[in-house]
mmCIF file of C-alpha atoms in Angstrom:
data_model
loop_
_atom_site.group_PDB
_atom_site.id
_atom_site.type_symbol
_atom_site.label_atom_id
_atom_site.label_comp_id
_atom_site.label_asym_id
_atom_site.label_seq_id
_atom_site.Cartn_x
_atom_site.Cartn_y
_atom_site.Cartn_z
ATOM 1 C CA MET A 1 0.000 0.000 0.000
ATOM 2 C CA GLY A 2 1.449 3.344 -1.072
ATOM 3 C CA ILE A 3 1.774 6.550 0.914
ATOM 4 C CA LEU A 4 -1.349 8.070 -0.649
ATOM 5 C CA GLN A 5 -3.400 4.965 0.079
ATOM 6 C CA ARG A 6 -2.286 4.950 3.722
ATOM 7 C CA TYR A 7 -3.035 8.672 4.027
ATOM 8 C CA ILE A 8 -6.559 8.273 2.634
ATOM 9 C CA LEU A 9 -7.265 5.138 4.658
ATOM 10 C CA ARG A 10 -6.001 6.688 7.903
ATOM 11 C CA SER A 11 -8.118 9.817 7.427
ATOM 12 C CA PHE A 12 -11.149 7.717 6.576
ATOM 13 C CA LEU A 13 -10.760 5.393 9.580
ATOM 14 C CA VAL A 14 -10.266 8.267 12.024
ATOM 15 C CA ALA A 15 -13.379 10.072 10.753
ATOM 16 C CA ALA A 16 -15.446 6.868 10.742
ATOM 17 C CA GLY A 17 -14.255 5.910 14.236
ATOM 18 C CA LEU A 18 -15.031 9.274 15.801
ATOM 19 C CA THR A 19 -18.394 9.464 14.062
ATOM 20 C CA GLY A 20 -19.193 5.917 15.127
ATOM 21 C CA LEU A 21 -18.450 6.705 18.778
ATOM 22 C CA VAL A 22 -20.731 9.749 18.731
ATOM 23 C CA LEU A 23 -23.559 7.921 16.953
ATOM 24 C CA THR A 24 -23.226 4.902 19.243
ATOM 25 C CA PHE A 25 -23.651 7.131 22.286
ATOM 26 C CA VAL A 26 -26.637 8.963 20.766
ATOM 27 C CA LEU A 27 -28.411 5.763 19.713
ATOM 28 C CA SER A 28 -27.707 4.144 23.091
ATOM 29 C CA VAL A 29 -29.653 6.796 25.007
ATOM 30 C CA GLY A 30 -32.909 4.858 24.663
ATOM 31 C CA PHE A 31 -31.333 1.716 26.108
ATOM 32 C CA LEU A 32 -29.731 3.755 28.899
ATOM 33 C CA PHE A 33 -33.150 5.050 29.970
ATOM 34 C CA GLN A 34 -34.415 1.477 30.153
ATOM 35 C CA VAL A 35 -31.361 0.441 32.172
ATOM 36 C CA PHE A 36 -31.895 3.407 34.505
ATOM 37 C CA GLN A 37 -35.412 2.166 35.223
ATOM 38 C CA PHE A 38 -34.074 -1.297 36.061
ATOM 39 C CA VAL A 39 -31.453 0.194 38.381
ATOM 40 C CA MET A 40 -34.112 2.276 40.156
ATOM 41 C CA ARG A 41 -36.104 -0.901 40.701
ATOM 42 C CA GLY A 42 -33.116 -2.505 42.392
ATOM 43 C CA ALA A 43 -32.177 -4.932 39.620
ATOM 44 C CA PRO A 44 -28.961 -6.933 40.174
ATOM 45 C CA ALA A 45 -25.885 -5.289 38.639
ATOM 46 C CA GLY A 46 -24.949 -8.446 36.740
ATOM 47 C CA LEU A 47 -28.263 -8.525 34.855
ATOM 48 C CA VAL A 48 -28.012 -4.815 34.041
ATOM 49 C CA VAL A 49 -24.532 -5.334 32.546
ATOM 50 C CA GLN A 50 -25.857 -8.248 30.477
ATOM 51 C CA TYR A 51 -28.683 -6.064 29.194
ATOM 52 C CA LEU A 52 -26.245 -3.336 28.120
ATOM 53 C CA ALA A 53 -23.947 -5.843 26.419
ATOM 54 C CA ALA A 54 -26.886 -7.416 24.579
ATOM 55 C CA SER A 55 -27.968 -3.970 23.324
ATOM 56 C CA LEU A 56 -24.594 -3.131 21.757
ATOM 57 C CA PRO A 57 -24.920 -5.263 18.551
ATOM 58 C CA GLU A 58 -28.204 -3.588 17.601
ATOM 59 C CA VAL A 59 -26.690 -0.137 18.078
ATOM 60 C CA LEU A 60 -23.629 -1.069 16.001
ATOM 61 C CA GLY A 61 -25.873 -2.366 13.232
ATOM 62 C CA PHE A 62 -27.092 1.206 12.732
ATOM 63 C CA THR A 63 -23.989 3.212 13.567
ATOM 64 C CA ILE A 64 -21.490 1.430 11.294
ATOM 65 C CA PRO A 65 -23.259 2.257 7.973
ATOM 66 C CA LEU A 66 -24.017 5.807 9.102
ATOM 67 C CA ALA A 67 -20.435 6.355 10.260
ATOM 68 C CA LEU A 68 -19.119 5.199 6.875
ATOM 69 C CA MET A 69 -21.458 7.554 5.033
ATOM 70 C CA VAL A 70 -20.478 10.550 7.170
ATOM 71 C CA ALA A 71 -16.768 9.674 6.942
ATOM 72 C CA SER A 72 -16.971 9.364 3.142
ATOM 73 C CA LEU A 73 -18.615 12.752 2.840
ATOM 74 C CA LEU A 74 -16.346 14.553 5.311
ATOM 75 C CA VAL A 75 -12.997 13.142 4.192
ATOM 76 C CA PHE A 76 -13.493 13.379 0.439
ATOM 77 C CA SER A 77 -15.250 16.721 0.655
ATOM 78 C CA ARG A 78 -12.222 18.132 2.496
ATOM 79 C CA MET A 79 -9.779 16.495 0.067
ATOM 80 C CA SER A 80 -11.696 17.875 -2.886
ATOM 81 C CA THR A 81 -11.920 21.347 -1.350
ATOM 82 C CA ASP A 82 -8.152 21.354 -0.724
ATOM 83 C CA SER A 83 -7.579 20.170 -4.334
ATOM 84 C CA GLU A 84 -5.927 16.974 -3.079
ATOM 85 C CA VAL A 85 -8.094 14.788 -5.315
ATOM 86 C CA ALA A 86 -7.230 16.923 -8.341
ATOM 87 C CA ALA A 87 -3.517 16.695 -7.471
ATOM 88 C CA MET A 88 -3.717 12.908 -7.215
ATOM 89 C CA LYS A 89 -5.423 12.691 -10.598
ATOM 90 C CA ALA A 90 -2.785 14.999 -12.112
ATOM 91 C CA CYS A 91 -0.121 12.576 -10.840
ATOM 92 C CA GLY A 92 -1.798 9.712 -12.671
ATOM 93 C CA VAL A 93 -3.713 8.191 -9.741
ATOM 94 C CA SER A 94 -7.104 6.967 -10.912
ATOM 95 C CA PHE A 95 -10.257 7.735 -8.976
ATOM 96 C CA LEU A 96 -10.856 4.026 -8.344
ATOM 97 C CA ALA A 97 -7.375 3.791 -6.808
ATOM 98 C CA ILE A 98 -8.231 6.739 -4.549
ATOM 99 C CA MET A 99 -11.387 4.890 -3.449
ATOM 100 C CA ARG A 100 -9.609 1.573 -2.881
ATOM 101 C CA GLY A 101 -8.970 1.892 0.881
ATOM 102 C CA PRO A 102 -12.463 3.083 1.873
ATOM 103 C CA LEU A 103 -14.017 0.496 -0.446
ATOM 104 C CA LEU A 104 -12.058 -2.245 1.325
ATOM 105 C CA VAL A 105 -13.334 -0.922 4.648
ATOM 106 C CA GLY A 106 -16.863 -0.950 3.217
ATOM 107 C CA VAL A 107 -16.514 -4.594 2.149
ATOM 108 C CA LEU A 108 -15.181 -5.605 5.570
ATOM 109 C CA CYS A 109 -17.981 -3.711 7.299
ATOM 110 C CA THR A 110 -20.491 -5.457 5.040
ATOM 111 C CA ALA A 111 -19.135 -8.812 6.216
ATOM 112 C CA ALA A 112 -19.298 -7.567 9.812
ATOM 113 C CA GLY A 113 -22.832 -6.332 9.133
ATOM 114 C CA PHE A 114 -23.867 -9.782 7.928
ATOM 115 C CA PHE A 115 -22.607 -11.270 11.189
ATOM 116 C CA LEU A 116 -24.301 -8.553 13.260
ATOM 117 C CA GLN A 117 -27.621 -8.815 11.449
ATOM 118 C CA ASN A 118 -27.832 -12.608 11.361
ATOM 119 C CA TYR A 119 -26.125 -13.709 14.560
ATOM 120 C CA ALA A 120 -25.141 -11.010 17.066
ATOM 121 C CA MET A 121 -28.285 -8.869 16.807
ATOM 122 C CA PRO A 122 -30.804 -11.773 16.986
ATOM 123 C CA ARG A 123 -28.944 -13.203 19.973
ATOM 124 C CA GLY A 124 -28.753 -9.782 21.605
ATOM 125 C CA HIS A 125 -32.441 -9.151 20.933
ATOM 126 C CA TYR A 126 -33.364 -12.492 22.515
ATOM 127 C CA VAL A 127 -31.160 -11.938 25.580
ATOM 128 C CA ARG A 128 -32.406 -8.370 26.013
ATOM 129 C CA ARG A 129 -36.080 -9.335 25.807
ATOM 130 C CA ALA A 130 -35.575 -12.277 28.157
ATOM 131 C CA LEU A 131 -33.749 -10.101 30.683
ATOM 132 C CA ALA A 132 -36.334 -7.326 30.413
ATOM 133 C CA ASN A 133 -39.066 -9.902 30.956
ATOM 134 C CA ARG A 134 -37.256 -11.234 33.997
ATOM 135 C CA LEU A 135 -36.312 -7.859 35.461
ATOM 136 C CA ALA A 136 -39.719 -6.272 34.952
ATOM 137 C CA LEU A 137 -41.892 -9.190 36.028
ATOM 138 C CA ASP A 138 -39.855 -10.899 38.742
ATOM 139 C CA ALA A 139 -40.235 -7.831 40.949
ATOM 140 C CA GLY A 140 -42.478 -9.662 43.389
ATOM 141 C CA VAL A 141 -39.547 -11.627 44.796
ATOM 142 C CA GLN A 142 -36.326 -9.781 43.918
ATOM 143 C CA LEU A 143 -37.147 -6.123 43.348
ATOM 144 C CA ILE A 144 -39.079 -5.280 46.533
ATOM 145 C CA GLU A 145 -36.981 -2.705 48.341
ATOM 146 C CA PRO A 146 -37.541 -1.162 51.790
ATOM 147 C CA GLY A 147 -38.645 2.455 51.757
ATOM 148 C CA ARG A 148 -40.017 2.405 48.195
ATOM 149 C CA PHE A 149 -43.474 1.744 46.741
ATOM 150 C CA ILE A 150 -43.380 -1.260 44.384
ATOM 151 C CA ASP A 151 -46.057 -1.403 41.676
ATOM 152 C CA GLU A 152 -44.697 -4.135 39.363
ATOM 153 C CA ILE A 153 -47.411 -6.563 40.554
ATOM 154 C CA ASP A 154 -50.633 -5.960 38.607
ATOM 155 C CA ASN A 155 -53.125 -3.779 40.518
ATOM 156 C CA VAL A 156 -51.147 -4.103 43.768
ATOM 157 C CA THR A 157 -48.758 -1.567 45.313
ATOM 158 C CA ILE A 158 -46.507 -2.729 48.182
ATOM 159 C CA PHE A 159 -44.407 -0.785 50.672
ATOM 160 C CA CYS A 160 -42.303 -1.980 53.627
ATOM 161 C CA ASP A 161 -39.841 -0.409 56.075
ATOM 162 C CA ARG A 162 -37.433 -3.344 56.322
ATOM 163 C CA LYS A 163 -36.763 -6.615 54.506
ATOM 164 C CA VAL A 164 -34.919 -9.677 55.788
ATOM 165 C CA GLU A 165 -33.969 -12.587 53.527
ATOM 166 C CA HIS A 166 -34.040 -16.093 55.009
ATOM 167 C CA PRO A 167 -32.068 -19.022 53.514
ATOM 168 C CA ALA A 168 -33.937 -21.873 51.938
ATOM 169 C CA ALA A 169 -35.538 -24.220 54.434
ATOM 170 C CA GLN A 170 -36.890 -27.526 53.127
ATOM 171 C CA GLY A 171 -36.239 -26.310 49.607
ATOM 172 C CA LYS A 172 -38.128 -23.017 49.990
ATOM 173 C CA ALA A 173 -36.607 -19.599 50.693
ATOM 174 C CA SER A 174 -38.653 -16.876 52.362
ATOM 175 C CA THR A 175 -38.506 -13.147 53.012
ATOM 176 C CA THR A 176 -39.818 -11.205 55.994
ATOM 177 C CA LEU A 177 -41.205 -7.718 55.414
ATOM 178 C CA TYR A 178 -41.754 -5.347 58.333
ATOM 179 C CA ASN A 179 -44.399 -2.606 58.553
ATOM 180 C CA LEU A 180 -46.038 -3.722 55.338
ATOM 181 C CA ILE A 181 -48.578 -1.591 53.477
ATOM 182 C CA ALA A 182 -50.412 -3.008 50.447
ATOM 183 C CA ILE A 183 -52.832 -1.081 48.226
ATOM 184 C CA ASP A 184 -55.002 -3.679 46.482
ATOM 185 C CA ARG A 185 -57.154 -2.733 43.439
ATOM 186 C CA ARG A 186 -57.695 -6.232 42.021
ATOM 187 C CA ASP A 187 -61.360 -6.712 42.965
ATOM 188 C CA GLY A 188 -62.638 -3.484 41.435
ATOM 189 C CA PHE A 189 -62.287 -1.346 44.545
ATOM 190 C CA LEU A 190 -59.466 0.131 46.645
ATOM 191 C CA ARG A 191 -58.450 -1.821 49.734
ATOM 192 C CA GLU A 192 -55.610 -0.986 52.144
ATOM 193 C CA ILE A 193 -53.835 -3.758 54.032
ATOM 194 C CA GLN A 194 -51.366 -3.097 56.846
ATOM 195 C CA ALA A 195 -49.312 -5.558 58.857
ATOM 196 C CA ASP A 196 -46.566 -5.323 61.467
ATOM 197 C CA ARG A 197 -44.807 -8.279 59.862
ATOM 198 C CA ALA A 198 -45.278 -10.466 56.786
ATOM 199 C CA GLU A 199 -43.536 -13.617 55.553
ATOM 200 C CA MET A 200 -43.364 -13.580 51.741
ATOM 201 C CA GLN A 201 -42.864 -16.824 49.819
ATOM 202 C CA ALA A 202 -43.361 -18.050 46.251
ATOM 203 C CA GLN A 203 -45.746 -20.977 45.892
ATOM 204 C CA GLY A 204 -45.947 -22.184 42.332
ATOM 205 C CA SER A 205 -46.912 -19.159 40.260
ATOM 206 C CA ASP A 206 -48.331 -17.237 43.235
ATOM 207 C CA LEU A 207 -46.744 -14.874 45.750
ATOM 208 C CA VAL A 208 -48.058 -15.631 49.252
ATOM 209 C CA PHE A 209 -47.873 -13.242 52.219
ATOM 210 C CA THR A 210 -48.534 -14.505 55.747
ATOM 211 C CA LEU A 211 -49.521 -11.332 57.597
ATOM 212 C CA HIS A 212 -49.251 -10.857 61.378
ATOM 213 C CA GLN A 213 -51.079 -8.183 63.369
ATOM 214 C CA ALA A 214 -52.836 -7.003 60.234
ATOM 215 C CA THR A 215 -55.715 -4.661 59.410
ATOM 216 C CA VAL A 216 -57.820 -4.551 56.233
ATOM 217 C CA SER A 217 -59.825 -1.463 55.243
ATOM 218 C CA PRO A 218 -62.431 -2.041 53.930
ATOM 219 C CA PRO A 219 -62.653 -5.817 54.491
ATOM 220 C CA ASP A 220 -64.685 -6.397 51.305
ATOM 221 C CA LYS A 221 -66.580 -4.629 48.528
ATOM 222 C CA GLY A 222 -69.612 -2.767 49.839
ATOM 223 C CA ILE A 223 -68.559 -3.268 53.471
ATOM 224 C CA SER A 224 -67.141 -0.289 55.341
ATOM 225 C CA GLY A 225 -64.945 -0.322 58.396
ATOM 226 C CA ILE A 226 -61.686 -1.959 59.439
ATOM 227 C CA ALA A 227 -61.112 -5.657 60.092
ATOM 228 C CA SER A 228 -58.227 -6.765 62.333
ATOM 229 C CA PHE A 229 -56.435 -10.137 62.273
ATOM 230 C CA ASP A 230 -53.708 -11.680 64.370
ATOM 231 C CA SER A 231 -52.634 -13.655 61.323
ATOM 232 C CA PHE A 232 -54.021 -14.311 57.853
ATOM 233 C CA THR A 233 -52.814 -15.223 54.388
ATOM 234 C CA TYR A 234 -52.789 -12.735 51.507
ATOM 235 C CA THR A 235 -52.103 -14.084 48.002
ATOM 236 C CA CYS A 236 -51.093 -12.345 44.761
ATOM 237 C CA LYS A 237 -51.936 -14.843 42.043
ATOM 238 C CA ASP A 238 -50.020 -15.548 38.831
ATOM 239 C CA VAL A 239 -47.043 -13.291 39.601
ATOM 240 C CA ILE A 240 -44.127 -15.678 39.157
ATOM 241 C CA SER A 241 -45.598 -17.336 36.053
ATOM 242 C CA ARG A 242 -45.240 -14.073 34.136
ATOM 243 C CA SER A 243 -41.461 -14.389 34.388
ATOM 244 C CA ARG A 244 -41.334 -17.704 32.551
ATOM 245 C CA LYS A 245 -38.795 -18.186 29.806
ATOM 246 C CA TYR A 246 -39.206 -15.734 26.937
ATOM 247 C CA LEU A 247 -40.111 -17.562 23.725
ATOM 248 C CA LYS A 248 -38.204 -16.767 20.547
ATOM 249 C CA LYS A 249 -39.750 -14.614 17.845
ATOM 250 C CA PRO A 250 -38.560 -14.206 14.219
ATOM 251 C CA LYS A 251 -36.302 -11.284 15.180
ATOM 252 C CA ASP A 252 -34.542 -13.647 17.606
ATOM 253 C CA PHE A 253 -33.748 -16.270 14.926
ATOM 254 C CA ASP A 254 -30.201 -16.474 13.637
ATOM 255 C CA PHE A 255 -29.577 -17.019 9.923
ATOM 256 C CA ARG A 256 -29.851 -20.813 10.048
ATOM 257 C CA GLU A 257 -33.004 -20.796 12.185
ATOM 258 C CA LEU A 258 -34.634 -18.137 10.040
ATOM 259 C CA LEU A 259 -33.778 -19.943 6.806
ATOM 260 C CA GLN A 260 -35.180 -23.194 8.167
ATOM 261 C CA ALA A 261 -38.359 -21.487 9.373
ATOM 262 C CA GLU A 262 -38.787 -19.806 5.960
ATOM 263 C CA ARG A 263 -38.453 -23.142 4.150
ATOM 264 C CA GLU A 264 -40.998 -24.768 6.432
ATOM 265 C CA ALA A 265 -43.377 -21.843 5.971
ATOM 266 C CA ALA A 266 -42.968 -22.026 2.174
ATOM 267 C CA VAL A 267 -44.494 -25.508 2.221
ATOM 268 C CA LEU A 268 -47.585 -24.280 4.076
ATOM 269 C CA LYS A 269 -48.039 -20.848 2.512
ATOM 270 C CA GLY A 270 -50.770 -22.050 0.151
ATOM 271 C CA THR A 271 -52.915 -23.546 2.914
ATOM 272 C CA SER A 272 -54.272 -20.298 4.375
ATOM 273 C CA ALA A 273 -53.918 -16.525 4.299
ATOM 274 C CA GLY A 274 -52.264 -16.594 7.721
ATOM 275 C CA ALA A 275 -49.624 -19.060 6.528
ATOM 276 C CA ALA A 276 -48.931 -16.886 3.477
ATOM 277 C CA LYS A 277 -48.443 -13.827 5.679
ATOM 278 C CA TRP A 278 -46.114 -15.739 7.986
ATOM 279 C CA HIS A 279 -44.012 -16.920 5.033
ATOM 280 C CA SER A 280 -43.916 -13.384 3.623
ATOM 281 C CA LYS A 281 -42.693 -12.012 6.950
ATOM 282 C CA LEU A 282 -39.926 -14.594 7.260
ATOM 283 C CA LYS A 283 -38.823 -14.190 3.639
ATOM 284 C CA PHE A 284 -38.772 -10.426 4.037
ATOM 285 C CA LEU A 285 -36.675 -10.679 7.200
ATOM 286 C CA LEU A 286 -34.049 -12.741 5.371
ATOM 287 C CA ASN A 287 -33.716 -10.099 2.650
ATOM 288 C CA TYR A 288 -34.033 -7.229 5.133
ATOM 289 C CA ARG A 289 -30.934 -8.401 6.975
ATOM 290 C CA MET A 290 -28.966 -8.732 3.748
ATOM 291 C CA VAL A 291 -29.904 -5.181 2.743
ATOM 292 C CA TRP A 292 -28.809 -3.791 6.101
ATOM 293 C CA ALA A 293 -25.502 -5.617 5.785
ATOM 294 C CA LEU A 294 -24.937 -4.193 2.279
ATOM 295 C CA SER A 295 -25.799 -0.666 3.411
ATOM 296 C CA SER A 296 -22.174 -0.133 4.529
ATOM 297 C CA LEU A 297 -20.827 -0.744 1.029
ATOM 298 C CA CYS A 298 -23.675 1.240 -0.554
ATOM 299 C CA PHE A 299 -22.964 4.299 1.571
ATOM 300 C CA VAL A 300 -19.255 4.232 0.762
ATOM 301 C CA LEU A 301 -19.934 3.903 -2.967
ATOM 302 C CA VAL A 302 -22.385 6.815 -2.924
ATOM 303 C CA GLY A 303 -20.720 8.967 -0.261
ATOM 304 C CA ILE A 304 -17.286 9.211 -1.901
ATOM 305 C CA PRO A 305 -18.348 10.665 -5.277
ATOM 306 C CA LEU A 306 -20.948 12.913 -3.623
ATOM 307 C CA GLY A 307 -18.381 14.280 -1.205
ATOM 308 C CA CYS A 308 -15.677 14.538 -3.865
ATOM 309 C CA GLN A 309 -16.793 17.750 -5.554
ATOM 310 C CA THR A 310 -14.202 19.692 -7.519
ATOM 311 C CA GLN A 311 -15.598 23.114 -6.685
ATOM 312 C CA ARG A 312 -15.649 24.585 -3.201
ATOM 313 C CA ARG A 313 -19.196 25.913 -3.501
ATOM 314 C CA ASP A 314 -20.516 22.399 -4.226
ATOM 315 C CA SER A 315 -19.146 20.797 -1.042
ATOM 316 C CA ALA A 316 -22.151 21.643 1.121
ATOM 317 C CA LYS A 317 -24.453 20.500 -1.658
ATOM 318 C CA GLY A 318 -22.684 17.147 -1.842
ATOM 319 C CA MET A 319 -22.910 16.761 1.935
ATOM 320 C CA MET A 320 -26.636 17.450 1.925
ATOM 321 C CA LEU A 321 -27.198 15.059 -0.964
ATOM 322 C CA GLY A 322 -25.257 12.325 0.832
ATOM 323 C CA VAL A 323 -27.204 12.723 4.066
ATOM 324 C CA GLY A 324 -30.417 12.774 2.033
ATOM 325 C CA VAL A 325 -29.448 9.518 0.320
ATOM 326 C CA GLY A 326 -28.763 7.880 3.696
ATOM 327 C CA ILE A 327 -32.090 9.023 5.153
ATOM 328 C CA ALA A 328 -33.969 7.934 2.018
ATOM 329 C CA PHE A 329 -32.264 4.530 2.191
ATOM 330 C CA PHE A 330 -33.383 3.936 5.774
ATOM 331 C CA LEU A 331 -36.902 5.279 5.223
ATOM 332 C CA PHE A 332 -37.503 3.028 2.238
ATOM 333 C CA VAL A 333 -36.271 0.003 4.171
ATOM 334 C CA LEU A 334 -38.626 0.881 7.039
ATOM 335 C CA LEU A 335 -41.488 1.349 4.571
ATOM 336 C CA SER A 336 -40.829 -2.110 3.198
ATOM 337 C CA GLU A 337 -40.864 -3.475 6.746
ATOM 338 C CA ALA A 338 -44.385 -2.119 7.204
ATOM 339 C CA LEU A 339 -45.463 -4.331 4.287
ATOM 340 C CA ALA A 340 -43.646 -7.432 5.577
ATOM 341 C CA ASP A 341 -46.833 -9.475 6.122
ATOM 342 C CA LYS A 342 -48.447 -8.490 2.805
ATOM 343 C CA PRO A 343 -47.265 -11.036 0.219
ATOM 344 C CA MET A 344 -49.102 -9.305 -2.656
ATOM 345 C CA ALA A 345 -46.741 -6.314 -2.221
ATOM 346 C CA PHE A 346 -43.601 -8.482 -2.600
ATOM 347 C CA PRO A 347 -41.843 -6.788 0.350
ATOM 348 C CA TRP A 348 -38.805 -9.076 0.012
ATOM 349 C CA LEU A 349 -38.197 -7.477 -3.389
ATOM 350 C CA LEU A 350 -39.141 -3.923 -2.437
ATOM 351 C CA VAL A 351 -36.504 -3.871 0.281
ATOM 352 C CA TRP A 352 -33.777 -4.249 -2.377
ATOM 353 C CA ILE A 353 -34.749 -1.049 -4.226
ATOM 354 C CA PRO A 354 -32.497 1.220 -2.054
ATOM 355 C CA VAL A 355 -29.525 -1.072 -2.760
ATOM 356 C CA LEU A 356 -30.178 -1.011 -6.507
ATOM 357 C CA PHE A 357 -30.601 2.744 -6.397
ATOM 358 C CA ALA A 358 -27.329 3.176 -4.483
ATOM 359 C CA PHE A 359 -25.379 0.996 -6.916
ATOM 360 C CA GLY A 360 -26.999 2.753 -9.876
ATOM 361 C CA THR A 361 -26.092 6.159 -8.446
ATOM 362 C CA ALA A 362 -22.502 4.999 -7.867
ATOM 363 C CA CYS A 363 -22.269 3.663 -11.439
ATOM 364 C CA TYR A 364 -23.369 7.077 -12.716
ATOM 365 C CA LEU A 365 -21.212 9.289 -10.466
ATOM 366 C CA ILE A 366 -17.930 7.390 -10.316
ATOM 367 C CA PRO A 367 -17.224 7.480 -14.083
ATOM 368 C CA LYS A 368 -17.784 11.250 -14.027
ATOM 369 C CA HIS A 369 -14.884 11.598 -11.573
ATOM 370 C CA GLN A 370 -12.830 8.918 -13.268
#
């Protein structure tokens, strides 16, 4: 690799890396808000770290193509403005040779995009959904914290001053809550339950509280007053069952699983309208992932000639056109996704239109600079 090639490649990688870091942070804000909610609920640190790690592949799937587009526009716009591209051409360096380094990066990022889209992102999506399901719905046992109102249990709000964990006895662990207050809205009316002490234990899919020195106000619907008990059992039904294992969806399938599911659906697509829609969705998802992977190469091919304007006054115009191409690419892909379950619209073919347009644009612009 010559000096010019190293110079171009180094400038391109620095711009793409810095842009990628900024975009990764910006696109991670949504996940950070979700993580903040888990932390406020008292989620274990290990699960929060897993959630963040599982979110990274999905963020990278968006930031890598965008970073390459921005880097192509910035680097080659600056080189063109400083007449570096013209000087290289005057020295006999062809435009394709100038593009060689960034194009190689685009090809490598396309391969990385294929891995992200078909393996890392589905796995991350599955892990993230499973963890979110566990963190959000297992609050009855793990996320109850002293001094804070807990409302993760449907139609029940719980508060306690102190919590003491007891080791498993005869295969069952228990937790003691002190100065318990429960606001129950499950039976169509508001009922307040107070207890000096309560033993909390999971029984099957239910969460069972054994309350001591308790009061219930009102004791039942249509009955006013306060009922007192030395001890009674209070049950929140079907709490633990909601945290069962998260079942995989098409977005959670890796390439092999998705391809197998698409082939099985192809056999049944003629049996009913629902089967045809399912096959269309799976077939679209296969092509959708390929398009996202190719977006890195498409943006390099389009971004370089758009950014490489020979006149200073056209640099801003090329930048705007490049950003517009990137936005149009993503919007058309998202539009195709909205038609994923409509086989008559051929969404698996529509999703390829941005790729064809990008390659067609590159085939038109590159020879003009060559």
